[in-house]
Amino acid sequence: MSGEVLGILDPKKGQTFVDATLGLGGHTLSWLEACPKLKVIAFDQDQNAIEMAKKNLQAFSKNIEYIHDNFSNLDKHIKEPIDGILFDLGVSSYQIDDPERGFSFGKDGPLDMRMNNSQGIQSVKELLETVSLAELTSIIGNYGEERFAGRIARNILENKTGLETTLQLRRIIEKSIHGFEKIKSVARVFQALRIATNKELDVLATALVTSLNLLVTGGRIVVLSYHSLEDRIVKNTFRVEGKDCLCPPKMLKCVCRHKKKIKILTTKPMLPTKEETEKNSRSRSAKLRAAEKL
Ligand SMILES: C[S@@+](CC[C@H](N)C(=O)[O-])C[C@H]1O[C@@H](n2cnc3c(N)ncnc32)[C@H](O)[C@@H]1O
């Protein structure tokens, strides 16, 4: 939804934008092509993504400051007011396509799934070594929205000795359930383990609020999410930050003194067009929400 993002953020000469999830740099490139005098501060927690984006964005190297870190640390690095920010959440297709990263259930690879494999973050294999049955059931049930979560979690833990690769894990999941839609369950379990390993939902709400504090008045935020729980966090954060008082309705006078920070630009999320979903199947689940700083 690169055109929609560009239209909402509308970069102008001399402004500073943040790409909180650089990936291969597709959005940053579209901003800089539209406005070659823009400055971009680009974050990704995956060093490989940054290296690839640097090549794709070589023509604009002077405009971009690259930061290899989690976007939960935006305020540690950004020391100036910003005019626009994008969060294009989740995993990128290049990460999924590389079997060595362990995100894919289509090709064999190690049970890894860390977006940032340079810090002390647990891989899926390490997570499965320590997680309890109750925790794993909750991860698969909540993050994967998989109805056979309990059965799959039990089977994974019972077979974890010697469990090293993505295709081994896929076979365990498939053996846990009956019926024709096994591949959908496999996809849901892989998604759940990825979200848990990278703690993707834990940092989102705080990072969104931090980014609103960094925006100038009139500055805009756009969030692209691909999972219902992600979208719920974005929607709720925008709702709270778009309201003046958060006191319960029975209070006669406001005691919370909460002041609204944003005007919501998308009462309903924007969805990709049919042409886009035909070109890029991953975009099918995309939801775009945007807001403007007051
Ligand atoms: C959907 S892709 C972004 C694709 C990118 N917009 C493009 O045009 O190529 C998400 C990227 O964000 C990164 N990422 C996800 N969560 C992150 C986080 N909490 N902090 C920093 N980077 C993150 C991933 O490593 C991945 O490269």
XYZ file of N, CA, C and O in Angstrom, residues 6 8 29 47 61 101 112 149 162 171 176 180 183 194 211 222 224-225 229 250 252 263 273 276 282 284 291:
108
model
N 2.325 6.967 0.901
C 2.943 8.191 0.363
C 1.932 9.339 0.359
O 2.249 10.465 0.747
N -0.665 9.807 2.264
C -0.998 10.295 3.614
C 0.179 11.063 4.222
O 0.008 12.132 4.803
N 12.197 4.367 -0.300
C 12.529 4.703 -1.688
C 11.412 5.529 -2.328
O 11.682 6.547 -2.983
N 19.987 -6.727 10.878
C 21.144 -6.109 10.218
C 21.206 -6.481 8.739
O 21.603 -5.674 7.905
N 21.901 7.738 -0.413
C 22.630 7.421 0.821
C 22.823 8.643 1.735
O 22.846 8.513 2.957
N 16.846 -18.578 7.926
C 16.287 -17.771 9.012
C 15.212 -18.538 9.791
O 14.791 -18.114 10.862
N 14.781 -21.065 14.003
C 15.334 -19.812 14.500
C 14.244 -18.740 14.637
O 13.702 -18.489 15.707
N -4.824 -25.622 19.556
C -3.584 -25.183 20.208
C -3.091 -26.180 21.258
O -1.899 -26.508 21.298
N 15.502 -33.750 19.834
C 15.928 -33.948 18.438
C 15.176 -33.061 17.453
O 15.397 -33.163 16.244
N 5.930 -31.316 10.409
C 5.359 -32.673 10.443
C 4.675 -32.944 11.777
O 3.621 -33.567 11.845
N -0.627 -33.671 14.476
C -1.440 -33.390 15.668
C -2.915 -33.235 15.332
O -3.754 -33.236 16.217
N -8.478 -31.490 6.350
C -7.848 -31.041 5.108
C -7.086 -29.733 5.260
O -6.363 -29.344 4.380
N -2.423 -27.303 6.511
C -1.424 -26.297 6.156
C -1.764 -24.939 6.795
O -0.878 -24.178 7.160
N 6.706 -17.089 15.766
C 7.464 -15.910 15.323
C 7.126 -14.689 16.188
O 8.010 -13.972 16.648
N 6.308 7.415 19.484
C 6.421 8.080 18.184
C 5.496 9.290 18.110
O 5.843 10.299 17.499
N 1.572 6.503 10.161
C 0.840 5.463 9.425
C 1.315 4.117 9.953
O 2.513 3.903 10.153
N 0.879 -0.057 9.210
C 0.364 -1.166 8.403
C 0.494 -2.424 9.250
O 1.598 -2.784 9.669
N -0.625 -3.072 9.539
C -0.549 -4.297 10.337
C -1.118 -5.465 9.536
O -1.890 -5.269 8.595
N -4.419 -9.055 16.152
C -4.005 -8.542 17.473
C -3.177 -7.270 17.331
O -3.299 -6.348 18.134
N -19.045 7.571 34.712
C -19.786 8.005 35.901
C -19.098 9.147 36.675
O -19.714 9.778 37.530
N -18.079 12.746 37.525
C -18.707 14.017 37.145
C -17.667 14.998 36.607
O -17.933 15.829 35.768
N -5.509 13.415 15.862
C -6.789 13.298 15.158
C -6.664 12.029 14.304
O -5.682 11.879 13.541
N -6.115 -2.696 -2.455
C -7.016 -2.897 -3.599
C -6.888 -4.342 -4.103
O -5.918 -5.040 -3.779
N -3.701 -4.936 -5.910
C -2.525 -5.119 -5.055
C -2.483 -6.537 -4.473
O -1.430 -7.166 -4.445
N 0.773 -11.388 0.219
C 0.921 -11.043 1.640
C 0.087 -9.813 2.018
O -0.340 -9.668 3.154
N -2.823 -9.239 1.410
C -4.239 -9.566 1.629
C -4.708 -9.222 3.039
O -5.820 -8.788 3.254
N -2.975 8.664 11.581
C -3.422 9.731 12.481
C -2.517 10.941 12.309
O -1.385 10.824 11.804
